[in-house]
Structures are given as structure tokens and as C-alpha cells.
PDB file of C-alpha atoms in Angstrom:
ATOM      1  CA  ALA A 260     -15.915  -3.498   5.617  1.00 80.00           C
ATOM      2  CA  GLN A 261     -12.860  -5.303   4.602  1.00 90.00           C
ATOM      3  CA  LYS A 262     -10.007  -6.047   7.086  1.00 95.00           C
ATOM      4  CA  VAL A 263      -6.538  -7.329   7.241  1.00 97.00           C
ATOM      5  CA  THR A 264      -5.085  -8.607  10.096  1.00 97.00           C
ATOM      6  CA  GLN A 265      -1.361  -9.090  10.659  1.00 97.00           C
ATOM      7  CA  ALA A 266      -0.801 -10.394  14.128  1.00 94.00           C
ATOM      8  CA  GLN A 267       3.050 -10.623  14.084  1.00 96.00           C
ATOM      9  CA  THR A 268       4.323  -7.153  14.724  1.00 96.00           C
ATOM     10  CA  GLU A 269       8.067  -7.996  14.889  1.00 97.00           C
ATOM     11  CA  ILE A 270       9.963 -11.096  13.617  1.00 97.00           C
ATOM     12  CA  SER A 271      13.911 -11.517  14.158  1.00 97.00           C
ATOM     13  CA  VAL A 272      15.922 -14.076  12.630  1.00 97.00           C
ATOM     14  CA  VAL A 273      19.228 -15.067  11.651  1.00 97.00           C
ATOM     15  CA  GLU A 274      20.302 -15.349   7.910  1.00 97.00           C
ATOM     16  CA  LYS A 275      19.675 -18.218   6.065  1.00 97.00           C
ATOM     17  CA  GLU A 276      16.624 -19.179   8.387  1.00 97.00           C
ATOM     18  CA  ASP A 277      13.097 -19.759   6.594  1.00 97.00           C
ATOM     19  CA  VAL A 278      10.501 -16.999   7.856  1.00 97.00           C
ATOM     20  CA  THR A 279       6.606 -17.018   7.490  1.00 97.00           C
ATOM     21  CA  LEU A 280       4.636 -13.841   7.841  1.00 97.00           C
ATOM     22  CA  ASP A 281       0.911 -14.357   8.628  1.00 97.00           C
ATOM     23  CA  CYS A 282      -1.991 -12.748   7.088  1.00 97.00           C
ATOM     24  CA  VAL A 283      -5.827 -13.029   7.998  1.00 97.00           C
ATOM     25  CA  TYR A 284      -8.580 -11.167   6.081  1.00 96.00           C
ATOM     26  CA  GLU A 285     -12.052 -10.490   6.170  1.00 95.00           C
ATOM     27  CA  THR A 286     -14.084  -9.609   3.042  1.00 92.00           C
ATOM     28  CA  ARG A 287     -17.625 -10.103   1.872  1.00 90.00           C
ATOM     29  CA  ASP A 288     -16.658 -10.360  -1.871  1.00 87.00           C
ATOM     30  CA  THR A 289     -16.849 -13.784  -3.256  1.00 85.00           C
ATOM     31  CA  THR A 290     -13.752 -13.127  -5.603  1.00 86.00           C
ATOM     32  CA  TYR A 291     -11.133 -10.942  -4.577  1.00 88.00           C
ATOM     33  CA  TYR A 292      -7.249 -10.402  -4.876  1.00 87.00           C
ATOM     34  CA  LEU A 293      -4.515 -10.217  -2.090  1.00 90.00           C
ATOM     35  CA  PHE A 294      -1.312  -8.619  -2.354  1.00 91.00           C
ATOM     36  CA  TRP A 295       1.832  -8.635  -0.279  1.00 93.00           C
ATOM     37  CA  TYR A 296       4.212  -5.530  -0.258  1.00 94.00           C
ATOM     38  CA  LYS A 297       7.642  -4.785   1.110  1.00 96.00           C
ATOM     39  CA  GLN A 298       8.608  -1.516   2.549  1.00 96.00           C
ATOM     40  CA  PRO A 299      12.297  -0.825   3.144  1.00 93.00           C
ATOM     41  CA  PRO A 300      13.579   2.237   5.251  1.00 89.00           C
ATOM     42  CA  SER A 301      13.341   4.111   2.087  1.00 87.00           C
ATOM     43  CA  GLY A 302       9.644   4.081   2.371  1.00 89.00           C
ATOM     44  CA  GLU A 303       8.585   3.071  -1.148  1.00 90.00           C
ATOM     45  CA  LEU A 304       6.113   0.156  -1.239  1.00 93.00           C
ATOM     46  CA  VAL A 305       7.524  -2.663  -3.266  1.00 92.00           C
ATOM     47  CA  PHE A 306       4.974  -5.175  -4.862  1.00 89.00           C
ATOM     48  CA  LEU A 307       6.011  -8.846  -4.073  1.00 90.00           C
ATOM     49  CA  ILE A 308       3.090 -11.319  -5.139  1.00 87.00           C
ATOM     50  CA  ARG A 309      -0.556 -11.143  -6.022  1.00 85.00           C
ATOM     51  CA  ARG A 310      -3.085 -13.939  -5.927  1.00 85.00           C
ATOM     52  CA  ASN A 311      -6.655 -14.070  -6.690  1.00 84.00           C
ATOM     53  CA  SER A 312      -9.318 -16.021  -4.673  1.00 83.00           C
ATOM     54  CA  PHE A 313     -10.371 -18.582  -7.254  1.00 79.00           C
ATOM     55  CA  ASP A 314      -6.932 -20.108  -7.653  1.00 73.00           C
ATOM     56  CA  GLU A 315      -5.955 -21.503  -4.525  1.00 65.00           C
ATOM     57  CA  GLN A 316      -2.714 -23.355  -5.980  1.00 66.00           C
ATOM     58  CA  ASN A 317       0.284 -22.427  -3.921  1.00 67.00           C
ATOM     59  CA  GLU A 318       3.379 -21.243  -5.627  1.00 69.00           C
ATOM     60  CA  ILE A 319       6.745 -20.607  -5.351  1.00 70.00           C
ATOM     61  CA  SER A 320       8.938 -17.964  -6.916  1.00 76.00           C
ATOM     62  CA  GLY A 321      12.334 -17.859  -6.133  1.00 87.00           C
ATOM     63  CA  ARG A 322      13.013 -17.500  -2.308  1.00 92.00           C
ATOM     64  CA  TYR A 323       9.182 -16.564  -2.093  1.00 91.00           C
ATOM     65  CA  SER A 324       6.418 -18.802  -1.713  1.00 89.00           C
ATOM     66  CA  TRP A 325       2.955 -18.163  -0.381  1.00 88.00           C
ATOM     67  CA  ASN A 326       0.053 -20.558   1.113  1.00 88.00           C
ATOM     68  CA  PHE A 327      -3.536 -19.289   0.472  1.00 88.00           C
ATOM     69  CA  GLN A 328      -6.200 -20.914   2.088  1.00 88.00           C
ATOM     70  CA  LYS A 329      -9.637 -19.519   1.441  1.00 87.00           C
ATOM     71  CA  SER A 330     -11.387 -21.804   4.110  1.00 89.00           C
ATOM     72  CA  THR A 331      -9.345 -20.030   6.856  1.00 93.00           C
ATOM     73  CA  SER A 332      -9.193 -16.458   5.222  1.00 93.00           C
ATOM     74  CA  SER A 333      -5.400 -16.975   5.486  1.00 94.00           C
ATOM     75  CA  PHE A 334      -2.553 -15.826   2.927  1.00 92.00           C
ATOM     76  CA  ASN A 335       0.674 -16.571   4.534  1.00 93.00           C
ATOM     77  CA  PHE A 336       4.022 -15.536   2.795  1.00 93.00           C
ATOM     78  CA  THR A 337       7.118 -17.359   3.198  1.00 94.00           C
ATOM     79  CA  ILE A 338      10.890 -16.252   2.646  1.00 95.00           C
ATOM     80  CA  THR A 339      13.271 -19.282   2.285  1.00 95.00           C
ATOM     81  CA  ALA A 340      16.885 -18.640   3.194  1.00 97.00           C
ATOM     82  CA  SER A 341      16.391 -15.298   4.585  1.00 97.00           C
ATOM     83  CA  GLN A 342      19.102 -12.600   3.634  1.00 97.00           C
ATOM     84  CA  VAL A 343      20.070  -9.306   5.569  1.00 96.00           C
ATOM     85  CA  VAL A 344      18.591  -7.453   2.543  1.00 95.00           C
ATOM     86  CA  ASP A 345      15.005  -8.731   3.430  1.00 96.00           C
ATOM     87  CA  SER A 346      15.047  -6.560   6.521  1.00 97.00           C
ATOM     88  CA  ALA A 347      11.995  -4.460   5.848  1.00 97.00           C
ATOM     89  CA  VAL A 348       8.193  -4.185   6.998  1.00 98.00           C
ATOM     90  CA  TYR A 349       5.971  -6.409   5.093  1.00 98.00           C
ATOM     91  CA  PHE A 350       2.337  -5.604   4.346  1.00 97.00           C
ATOM     92  CA  CYS A 351      -0.633  -7.715   3.318  1.00 96.00           C
ATOM     93  CA  ALA A 352      -3.220  -5.896   1.274  1.00 94.00           C
ATOM     94  CA  LEU A 353      -6.825  -6.594   0.265  1.00 93.00           C
ATOM     95  CA  PRO A 354      -8.181  -4.322  -2.700  1.00 89.00           C
ATOM     96  CA  GLU A 355     -11.906  -3.647  -3.124  1.00 84.00           C
ATOM     97  CA  THR A 356     -13.799  -5.342  -5.886  1.00 76.00           C
ATOM     98  CA  SER A 357     -14.282  -1.948  -7.470  1.00 71.00           C
ATOM     99  CA  GLY A 358     -10.443  -1.699  -7.541  1.00 62.00           C
ATOM    100  CA  SER A 359     -10.306   1.605  -5.779  1.00 73.00           C
ATOM    101  CA  ARG A 360      -8.830   1.375  -2.245  1.00 86.00           C
ATOM    102  CA  LEU A 361      -6.477  -0.984  -0.696  1.00 91.00           C
ATOM    103  CA  THR A 362      -6.838  -2.225   2.603  1.00 94.00           C
ATOM    104  CA  PHE A 363      -3.630  -2.886   4.459  1.00 96.00           C
ATOM    105  CA  GLY A 364      -2.673  -4.762   7.578  1.00 96.00           C
ATOM    106  CA  GLU A 365      -0.514  -3.121  10.270  1.00 96.00           C
ATOM    107  CA  GLY A 366       2.759  -4.558   9.016  1.00 97.00           C
ATOM    108  CA  THR A 367       5.381  -6.946  10.245  1.00 98.00           C
ATOM    109  CA  GLN A 368       8.729  -5.782  10.974  1.00 97.00           C
ATOM    110  CA  LEU A 369      11.273  -8.324   9.895  1.00 98.00           C
ATOM    111  CA  THR A 370      14.673  -8.008  10.810  1.00 97.00           C
ATOM    112  CA  VAL A 371      17.373 -10.788   9.479  1.00 97.00           C
ATOM    113  CA  ASN A 372      20.614 -10.697  11.518  1.00 97.00           C
ATOM    114  CA  PRO A 373      23.875 -11.636   9.869  1.00 95.00           C
TER     115      PRO A 373
ATOM    116  CA  ASP B 125      10.581   3.268 -17.450  1.00 56.00           C
ATOM    117  CA  ALA B 126      10.039   5.769 -14.692  1.00 67.00           C
ATOM    118  CA  GLY B 127       7.923   4.529 -11.886  1.00 92.00           C
ATOM    119  CA  VAL B 128       5.781   6.860  -9.464  1.00 95.00           C
ATOM    120  CA  THR B 129       7.526   9.982  -8.584  1.00 96.00           C
ATOM    121  CA  GLN B 130       6.427  12.166  -5.440  1.00 97.00           C
ATOM    122  CA  SER B 131       7.690  15.448  -4.579  1.00 97.00           C
ATOM    123  CA  PRO B 132       9.017  16.813  -2.243  1.00 97.00           C
ATOM    124  CA  THR B 133      10.691  13.969  -0.254  1.00 96.00           C
ATOM    125  CA  HIS B 134      10.455  15.923   2.954  1.00 96.00           C
ATOM    126  CA  LEU B 135       8.668  18.732   4.346  1.00 96.00           C
ATOM    127  CA  ILE B 136       8.330  20.634   7.531  1.00 98.00           C
ATOM    128  CA  LYS B 137       5.251  22.844   8.270  1.00 98.00           C
ATOM    129  CA  THR B 138       3.857  24.748  10.921  1.00 98.00           C
ATOM    130  CA  ARG B 139       0.465  23.772  12.659  1.00 98.00           C
ATOM    131  CA  GLY B 140      -2.227  25.942  10.726  1.00 98.00           C
ATOM    132  CA  GLN B 141      -0.453  26.133   7.380  1.00 98.00           C
ATOM    133  CA  GLN B 142      -1.315  24.596   4.249  1.00 98.00           C
ATOM    134  CA  VAL B 143       0.768  22.274   2.275  1.00 98.00           C
ATOM    135  CA  THR B 144       0.708  20.719  -1.488  1.00 98.00           C
ATOM    136  CA  LEU B 145       1.984  17.319  -2.351  1.00 98.00           C
ATOM    137  CA  ARG B 146       2.676  16.118  -5.843  1.00 98.00           C
ATOM    138  CA  CYS B 147       2.831  12.850  -7.414  1.00 98.00           C
ATOM    139  CA  SER B 148       3.584  11.786 -11.262  1.00 97.00           C
ATOM    140  CA  PRO B 149       2.203   8.464 -11.941  1.00 96.00           C
ATOM    141  CA  LYS B 150       3.995   5.605 -13.842  1.00 94.00           C
ATOM    142  CA  SER B 151       4.021   5.919 -17.550  1.00 92.00           C
ATOM    143  CA  GLY B 152       0.548   4.267 -18.989  1.00 89.00           C
ATOM    144  CA  HIS B 153      -1.281   4.561 -15.653  1.00 91.00           C
ATOM    145  CA  ASP B 154      -4.556   6.678 -15.520  1.00 92.00           C
ATOM    146  CA  THR B 155      -5.423   6.299 -11.874  1.00 92.00           C
ATOM    147  CA  VAL B 156      -3.806   8.027  -8.665  1.00 94.00           C
ATOM    148  CA  SER B 157      -4.549   7.025  -4.977  1.00 95.00           C
ATOM    149  CA  TRP B 158      -3.263   8.714  -2.052  1.00 97.00           C
ATOM    150  CA  TYR B 159      -2.705   7.076   1.214  1.00 97.00           C
ATOM    151  CA  GLN B 160      -1.526   8.254   4.615  1.00 98.00           C
ATOM    152  CA  GLN B 161       0.867   6.220   6.748  1.00 98.00           C
ATOM    153  CA  ALA B 162       1.523   7.106  10.309  1.00 96.00           C
ATOM    154  CA  LEU B 163       4.590   5.777  12.223  1.00 94.00           C
ATOM    155  CA  GLY B 164       4.397   2.073  12.741  1.00 92.00           C
ATOM    156  CA  GLN B 165       0.908   1.797  10.972  1.00 95.00           C
ATOM    157  CA  GLY B 166      -0.255   0.532   7.735  1.00 96.00           C
ATOM    158  CA  PRO B 167      -1.023   2.835   5.038  1.00 97.00           C
ATOM    159  CA  GLN B 168      -4.754   4.321   5.219  1.00 97.00           C
ATOM    160  CA  PHE B 169      -6.784   5.291   2.156  1.00 95.00           C
ATOM    161  CA  ILE B 170      -7.238   9.001   1.464  1.00 97.00           C
ATOM    162  CA  PHE B 171      -8.901   9.112  -2.066  1.00 95.00           C
ATOM    163  CA  GLN B 172      -8.525   8.283  -5.613  1.00 93.00           C
ATOM    164  CA  TYR B 173      -8.607  10.079  -8.875  1.00 94.00           C
ATOM    165  CA  TYR B 174      -9.597   8.853 -12.142  1.00 91.00           C
ATOM    166  CA  GLU B 175     -10.440  11.012 -15.109  1.00 90.00           C
ATOM    167  CA  GLU B 176      -9.744  13.937 -13.233  1.00 93.00           C
ATOM    168  CA  GLU B 177     -12.401  13.586 -10.689  1.00 93.00           C
ATOM    169  CA  GLU B 178     -12.437  12.042  -7.192  1.00 93.00           C
ATOM    170  CA  ARG B 179     -13.780   8.722  -7.521  1.00 89.00           C
ATOM    171  CA  GLN B 180     -13.714   7.258  -3.950  1.00 89.00           C
ATOM    172  CA  ARG B 181     -12.686   8.744  -0.527  1.00 93.00           C
ATOM    173  CA  GLY B 182     -11.695   7.201   2.571  1.00 93.00           C
ATOM    174  CA  ASN B 183     -12.604   8.377   6.106  1.00 94.00           C
ATOM    175  CA  PHE B 184     -10.535  11.902   6.052  1.00 97.00           C
ATOM    176  CA  PRO B 185     -11.822  15.342   6.681  1.00 97.00           C
ATOM    177  CA  ASP B 186     -12.487  17.979   4.029  1.00 96.00           C
ATOM    178  CA  ARG B 187      -9.247  19.587   4.841  1.00 98.00           C
ATOM    179  CA  PHE B 188      -7.782  16.995   2.510  1.00 98.00           C
ATOM    180  CA  SER B 189      -8.332  17.785  -0.939  1.00 97.00           C
ATOM    181  CA  GLY B 190      -6.786  16.729  -4.266  1.00 97.00           C
ATOM    182  CA  HIS B 191      -6.872  17.236  -8.175  1.00 97.00           C
ATOM    183  CA  GLN B 192      -5.709  15.331 -11.198  1.00 97.00           C
ATOM    184  CA  PHE B 193      -4.607  17.092 -14.292  1.00 97.00           C
ATOM    185  CA  PRO B 194      -5.069  15.877 -17.925  1.00 96.00           C
ATOM    186  CA  ASN B 195      -1.628  14.416 -17.930  1.00 95.00           C
ATOM    187  CA  TYR B 196      -2.787  12.155 -14.930  1.00 95.00           C
ATOM    188  CA  SER B 197      -0.347  13.792 -12.303  1.00 97.00           C
ATOM    189  CA  SER B 198      -2.067  14.681  -9.133  1.00 97.00           C
ATOM    190  CA  GLU B 199      -1.774  16.881  -6.052  1.00 98.00           C
ATOM    191  CA  LEU B 200      -2.806  16.405  -2.590  1.00 98.00           C
ATOM    192  CA  ASN B 201      -3.622  19.530  -0.382  1.00 98.00           C
ATOM    193  CA  VAL B 202      -4.003  19.648   3.152  1.00 98.00           C
ATOM    194  CA  ASN B 203      -5.195  22.830   4.844  1.00 97.00           C
ATOM    195  CA  ALA B 204      -5.292  23.761   8.466  1.00 98.00           C
ATOM    196  CA  LEU B 205      -2.405  21.274   9.367  1.00 98.00           C
ATOM    197  CA  LEU B 206      -2.414  19.360  12.773  1.00 98.00           C
ATOM    198  CA  LEU B 207       0.317  17.816  14.463  1.00 98.00           C
ATOM    199  CA  GLY B 208      -1.731  14.690  13.956  1.00 97.00           C
ATOM    200  CA  ASP B 209      -0.916  15.201  10.076  1.00 98.00           C
ATOM    201  CA  SER B 210       2.485  14.361  10.673  1.00 98.00           C
ATOM    202  CA  ALA B 211       3.069  11.243   8.497  1.00 98.00           C
ATOM    203  CA  LEU B 212       4.367   9.472   5.314  1.00 97.00           C
ATOM    204  CA  TYR B 213       2.302  10.249   2.460  1.00 98.00           C
ATOM    205  CA  LEU B 214       2.283   7.633  -0.348  1.00 97.00           C
ATOM    206  CA  CYS B 215       0.958   8.025  -3.964  1.00 96.00           C
ATOM    207  CA  ALA B 216      -0.025   4.981  -5.839  1.00 95.00           C
ATOM    208  CA  SER B 217      -0.604   4.687  -9.608  1.00 94.00           C
ATOM    209  CA  SER B 218      -2.528   1.947 -11.524  1.00 90.00           C
ATOM    210  CA  LEU B 219      -4.513   0.997 -14.544  1.00 84.00           C
ATOM    211  CA  THR B 220      -8.272   1.644 -13.845  1.00 73.00           C
ATOM    212  CA  VAL B 221      -8.758  -1.945 -12.356  1.00 64.00           C
ATOM    213  CA  GLY B 222      -5.874  -1.826 -10.049  1.00 64.00           C
ATOM    214  CA  ARG B 223      -6.655  -5.127  -8.313  1.00 62.00           C
ATOM    215  CA  ILE B 224      -5.921  -7.005 -11.572  1.00 69.00           C
ATOM    216  CA  TYR B 225      -2.928  -4.928 -13.012  1.00 68.00           C
ATOM    217  CA  GLY B 226      -1.515  -4.087  -9.779  1.00 79.00           C
ATOM    218  CA  TYR B 227      -0.467  -0.649  -8.011  1.00 89.00           C
ATOM    219  CA  THR B 228       3.023   1.056  -8.403  1.00 92.00           C
ATOM    220  CA  PHE B 229       3.950   3.213  -5.243  1.00 94.00           C
ATOM    221  CA  GLY B 230       6.044   6.069  -4.923  1.00 94.00           C
ATOM    222  CA  SER B 231       8.543   6.627  -2.031  1.00 93.00           C
ATOM    223  CA  GLY B 232       6.378   9.264  -0.503  1.00 95.00           C
ATOM    224  CA  THR B 233       6.676  12.503   1.046  1.00 97.00           C
ATOM    225  CA  ARG B 234       7.764  12.641   4.919  1.00 97.00           C
ATOM    226  CA  LEU B 235       5.588  15.667   6.286  1.00 98.00           C
ATOM    227  CA  THR B 236       6.202  16.783   9.679  1.00 98.00           C
ATOM    228  CA  VAL B 237       3.875  19.228  11.356  1.00 98.00           C
ATOM    229  CA  VAL B 238       5.467  21.340  14.215  1.00 97.00           C
TER     230      VAL B 238
END
């Protein structure tokens, strides 16, 4: 069975600080994808990034960057120069190889204070 | 381009009643998945519909059933409601291989059972 663990339940930072959200996953699949979603108070899950397991190159997209390390089964997500609008719950998710179900972590509540 | 549309947005039901939730997928998507998200937790997979058939099911009782129509829209039905069914119900649409092309989520239906 697949499993996603987000050990950080809540994080609080001051605006303009950098913040890293941790994600550790378990899967028996040799190739797989990983996702990060943001859930604002409105409830909708907003797609942020997707990474496949056969490309460990870490990338930056605007204020977002991610660190994927297959050797430690970690897929961490960093927001640079955080803003109040970044306040939300962030979920790491792992889809099954069949593409059916997404397994989510428990989420990390990020609060960015002005 | 309209995203995923869910209705109603909020619903209050009495224990023992039945409820139907509706979802219209993003244009071009043929697969619909339903998730239950209890307060403070990550979304849990209920089931997925493709070509009007249930393709995969999570660990939910038979009280939870669904349907997909020829236009790809979907319904989630819950019978004999329990207090523990109170949650945010999220619909996600995708192309067949969601892990590659991504999943689009709606804003959800907040169900309260009293």
C-alpha cells in the first residue's frame, strides 16, 4: 500500500521568510509521480507541481522550488519570500501507477503573518 | 474554460437520510473521482468512474454509491447517513491517465449530518 507522511502539522512564518514543507512517501512502484496541492479556505485543491520519479532534477518555478530525493523517499516543497496569500493547507499526494487513486498526506497548515 | 463544478456547495441532512452530490468535470476530461475529506485530515479516495463504470473503489461501505453519465458528469449517493459522514466531498476530474496529465479538483460540497 502507498503512504504519504507530512510530519509538520502547522507552520507559522512571517512574511518574506522562506518556508519548506516536508513530504516522505512509500511506494512499491519503480516509477511514479508526486504532486503538491494547495487548499485555501475555499476548499478547492489547487495543483502546484508534479514530479516524476525518473527525473531527480530539482527545479524552480517562480517562488516555488522542490527537492526530490529518491534515495530518502522525500519530496520537499519550498516557498521563497512567503506572502500572506500563501496561507493555506498544503498536501503532498502520490497517485497509483494505474492512475486511479491519489494517496494524500495529512496536510501542513501554513500561516504567513504580515 | 470551466473547471470542475460541484453542487450543492453546502448541505445539511439528518441522520438516516439519503443525499446526492453532483459533479461536472473539466471540459475534455473523461474520468471522475470522489474524495471524502474530514476536518483536519487529507482527502480519502472513495471511488473513480470511467466510461460510466466504477473502475476502482476505496475503503468505503456500500452506502456510498455513484454514477457517471454519458456526458462524463457524475453523482455521489450516500444512504443511511451517519454523523461521521459529515465532511467535505471533493470531486476530481482527469484524463484517463491522471497521474501524467494531472487532476483538477472542484471546490467541494460541505455535508453536515445532524
